[in-house]
């Protein structure tokens, strides 16, 4: 009798397990059906009350602030924002996973090619200016660098602070990891085809660079201007037309040599909620938020 | 009777199915790991990968040289072992042979808590406390060095080494110990001439598992070793920043375009890591068998 009960129990367990697997199978296929139309994104998503953004960690605080404000005004609409890096966002756009990819660099030719191959047509929307600030420890007497000096420091030809007017101390150059949009931008603008010195420290996040530079009097790093605070010193840069401070006026006017645009990328011309959201970001209110977060508005 | 047989058989097959599942999972991981890494060698030769001295995955002249990463991982691991094995075995001997039972009962839970701390917390501790300390005391340009990573890894490997060595030492037959003491050996002589040799298989297994933990650790190392892709010297390189294989994968996997050379190169690094841990396990196994035979 007991044996039979146990047998019944085992059969029941197997039955339940079977149901579970069946369930997994069903939800799996439903999910794939659901996500399939998303591949063709925005244009067909016109009626959607939910959009997703993914991409640059530089754009992340801005996109989050914009999304929060937008949802406060439109309580029934939902905008979800994720980071990961510019390339991650663009890859997600190419795979049709997101409505908007955020990026701190322009889309690359090979990414456009991959997108086209997948039936995605990336459209660019510049939303704000950002500046890259070169930072040193506040104890460091150096307060200005020319572009040649900066390039020398990062390609390895300058290794002591005395060569650029500082104390006789070794330079510890800090870089971001290669998945950062800031890394690519810095490499293109400053190194002009040189490699980063192989002994440069690589930090996975802006916080890591800030931490090391604020502790270490020998260190130099680069971060978004929005992250600049009293624990580090932002250097003036000279690209041949005088020393320029990383100030808001200099960044929006383009006088500061390391200023750049931040982008949203959509599949085709935006429509529906995607368009509403981008219009909101470009509105006066949206652009005011840009300054609040620490970037610089593209529309005055 | 028949029902019972069916039931027994049924349970047997269910258990068989579950245990083969691990093998299947392992097989699938190998398959995908090696498949994607092999694609790299269509573009560059295996020798260039294994002996290349530079890791420039995103530049125009891409270079995928494994050497700085491999040596970085080995250096940090060797440093961690030098640090944690003596400490670990000493603690294990103390806990199982010398300590008052009450003291031992007090120490053990603390060691187990050490094992439960997430690696990112270790990394944060290292970054905030150890990195500035090392820079100032050793007067280095930066505190983010292989040594910092080794110390952190050593601390992380300690619980594994202590717990497993302690088990091995406790399971040495008490007759051996009593025989040694009866023959007039002192306690210390008994420990290092009888007990430790008898427990050597377990202690070696503990060390190997510690190595395994150290070489696969990612988060802590990414936070404290500086991740500079240079070929380290030994032992002077302990005071320079290094980049390990695990940290490279973690740093670069986020942004890499799928299907690119860089993507395949990261898989190739993962395969090397996999092969190394596999070999370490094999070595641990063979040591274990060899010494067990001797003791019996």
mmCIF file of C-alpha atoms in Angstrom, chain A residues 3-4 6-7 10 14 21 84-89 91 95 105 108 110-111 170-172 177-181 183-184 187 193 195-204 208 212 215-219, chain B residues 3-4 6-7 11 14 17 54 56-62 127-129 131-132 135-136 140-144 222-223 225-230 241 243 250-258 260 262:
data_model
loop_
_atom_site.group_PDB
_atom_site.id
_atom_site.type_symbol
_atom_site.label_atom_id
_atom_site.label_comp_id
_atom_site.label_asym_id
_atom_site.label_seq_id
_atom_site.Cartn_x
_atom_site.Cartn_y
_atom_site.Cartn_z
ATOM 1 C CA UNK A 3 4.684 1.312 -2.040
ATOM 2 C CA UNK A 4 1.773 2.168 -4.231
ATOM 3 C CA UNK A 6 5.038 6.213 -3.224
ATOM 4 C CA UNK A 7 4.751 5.080 -6.795
ATOM 5 C CA UNK A 10 6.722 9.562 -8.184
ATOM 6 C CA UNK A 14 7.265 13.266 -13.072
ATOM 7 C CA UNK A 21 9.110 21.681 -19.118
ATOM 8 C CA UNK A 84 26.361 48.938 -20.800
ATOM 9 C CA UNK A 85 28.304 51.044 -23.293
ATOM 10 C CA UNK A 86 27.686 52.657 -26.663
ATOM 11 C CA UNK A 87 28.496 49.483 -28.559
ATOM 12 C CA UNK A 88 26.158 47.420 -26.417
ATOM 13 C CA UNK A 89 23.317 49.818 -27.192
ATOM 14 C CA UNK A 91 24.259 46.069 -30.995
ATOM 15 C CA UNK A 95 19.267 43.026 -32.967
ATOM 16 C CA UNK A 105 30.237 58.353 -30.251
ATOM 17 C CA UNK A 108 30.736 53.033 -36.948
ATOM 18 C CA UNK A 110 30.778 48.383 -39.801
ATOM 19 C CA UNK A 111 27.861 48.794 -37.393
ATOM 20 C CA UNK A 170 56.708 59.007 -12.689
ATOM 21 C CA UNK A 171 53.462 59.476 -14.604
ATOM 22 C CA UNK A 172 50.756 56.892 -14.003
ATOM 23 C CA UNK A 177 38.484 49.798 -20.887
ATOM 24 C CA UNK A 178 38.116 49.406 -24.640
ATOM 25 C CA UNK A 179 34.340 48.999 -24.395
ATOM 26 C CA UNK A 180 33.903 52.608 -23.291
ATOM 27 C CA UNK A 181 32.809 55.219 -25.829
ATOM 28 C CA UNK A 183 38.022 55.396 -24.708
ATOM 29 C CA UNK A 184 37.385 55.371 -28.447
ATOM 30 C CA UNK A 187 42.028 57.508 -28.703
ATOM 31 C CA UNK A 193 46.461 56.454 -34.543
ATOM 32 C CA UNK A 195 48.348 52.928 -29.374
ATOM 33 C CA UNK A 196 47.722 53.587 -25.700
ATOM 34 C CA UNK A 197 50.932 52.877 -23.783
ATOM 35 C CA UNK A 198 50.758 49.226 -22.780
ATOM 36 C CA UNK A 199 51.480 49.991 -19.133
ATOM 37 C CA UNK A 200 48.524 52.375 -18.802
ATOM 38 C CA UNK A 201 46.175 51.290 -16.019
ATOM 39 C CA UNK A 202 42.759 50.291 -17.316
ATOM 40 C CA UNK A 203 39.709 51.022 -15.185
ATOM 41 C CA UNK A 204 36.297 49.494 -15.848
ATOM 42 C CA UNK A 208 37.703 53.795 -10.737
ATOM 43 C CA UNK A 212 42.838 56.432 -8.294
ATOM 44 C CA UNK A 215 44.390 59.207 -4.113
ATOM 45 C CA UNK A 216 47.498 59.124 -6.264
ATOM 46 C CA UNK A 217 49.556 62.294 -6.854
ATOM 47 C CA UNK A 218 51.255 60.684 -9.885
ATOM 48 C CA UNK A 219 48.102 59.780 -11.748
ATOM 49 C CA UNK B 3 6.327 -2.864 -8.566
ATOM 50 C CA UNK B 4 9.292 -2.409 -6.324
ATOM 51 C CA UNK B 6 10.133 -1.005 -11.500
ATOM 52 C CA UNK B 7 10.360 1.709 -8.936
ATOM 53 C CA UNK B 11 14.712 6.004 -9.740
ATOM 54 C CA UNK B 14 15.998 9.481 -13.198
ATOM 55 C CA UNK B 17 19.498 11.339 -16.410
ATOM 56 C CA UNK B 54 50.850 42.888 -27.314
ATOM 57 C CA UNK B 56 45.633 45.682 -28.910
ATOM 58 C CA UNK B 57 42.234 44.276 -29.775
ATOM 59 C CA UNK B 58 40.537 47.402 -31.099
ATOM 60 C CA UNK B 59 43.281 49.243 -32.970
ATOM 61 C CA UNK B 60 43.730 49.386 -36.718
ATOM 62 C CA UNK B 61 46.590 46.883 -36.609
ATOM 63 C CA UNK B 62 44.868 44.442 -34.327
ATOM 64 C CA UNK B 127 40.791 49.368 -3.813
ATOM 65 C CA UNK B 128 40.032 51.597 -0.850
ATOM 66 C CA UNK B 129 42.381 50.174 1.798
ATOM 67 C CA UNK B 131 45.910 50.049 -2.895
ATOM 68 C CA UNK B 132 46.815 53.347 -1.127
ATOM 69 C CA UNK B 135 51.587 52.723 -2.836
ATOM 70 C CA UNK B 136 52.655 54.650 0.258
ATOM 71 C CA UNK B 140 55.469 52.985 -5.854
ATOM 72 C CA UNK B 141 54.019 55.106 -8.675
ATOM 73 C CA UNK B 142 50.703 53.298 -8.206
ATOM 74 C CA UNK B 143 49.255 50.868 -5.677
ATOM 75 C CA UNK B 144 47.336 48.918 -8.316
ATOM 76 C CA UNK B 222 39.850 43.800 -12.239
ATOM 77 C CA UNK B 223 39.452 46.304 -9.420
ATOM 78 C CA UNK B 225 45.551 45.063 -10.391
ATOM 79 C CA UNK B 226 45.407 48.066 -12.724
ATOM 80 C CA UNK B 227 44.819 45.979 -15.882
ATOM 81 C CA UNK B 228 47.904 47.159 -17.776
ATOM 82 C CA UNK B 229 48.658 44.737 -20.591
ATOM 83 C CA UNK B 230 52.413 44.472 -20.172
ATOM 84 C CA UNK B 241 50.328 46.612 -12.703
ATOM 85 C CA UNK B 243 46.254 42.372 -16.585
ATOM 86 C CA UNK B 250 35.241 40.898 -18.247
ATOM 87 C CA UNK B 251 36.518 44.306 -19.356
ATOM 88 C CA UNK B 252 36.044 43.814 -23.065
ATOM 89 C CA UNK B 253 33.140 41.406 -23.486
ATOM 90 C CA UNK B 254 30.564 44.163 -22.984
ATOM 91 C CA UNK B 255 31.363 46.126 -26.084
ATOM 92 C CA UNK B 256 32.832 43.658 -28.506
ATOM 93 C CA UNK B 257 30.937 43.385 -31.824
ATOM 94 C CA UNK B 258 29.560 39.845 -32.076
ATOM 95 C CA UNK B 260 34.383 39.935 -34.886
ATOM 96 C CA UNK B 262 38.062 40.482 -31.071
#
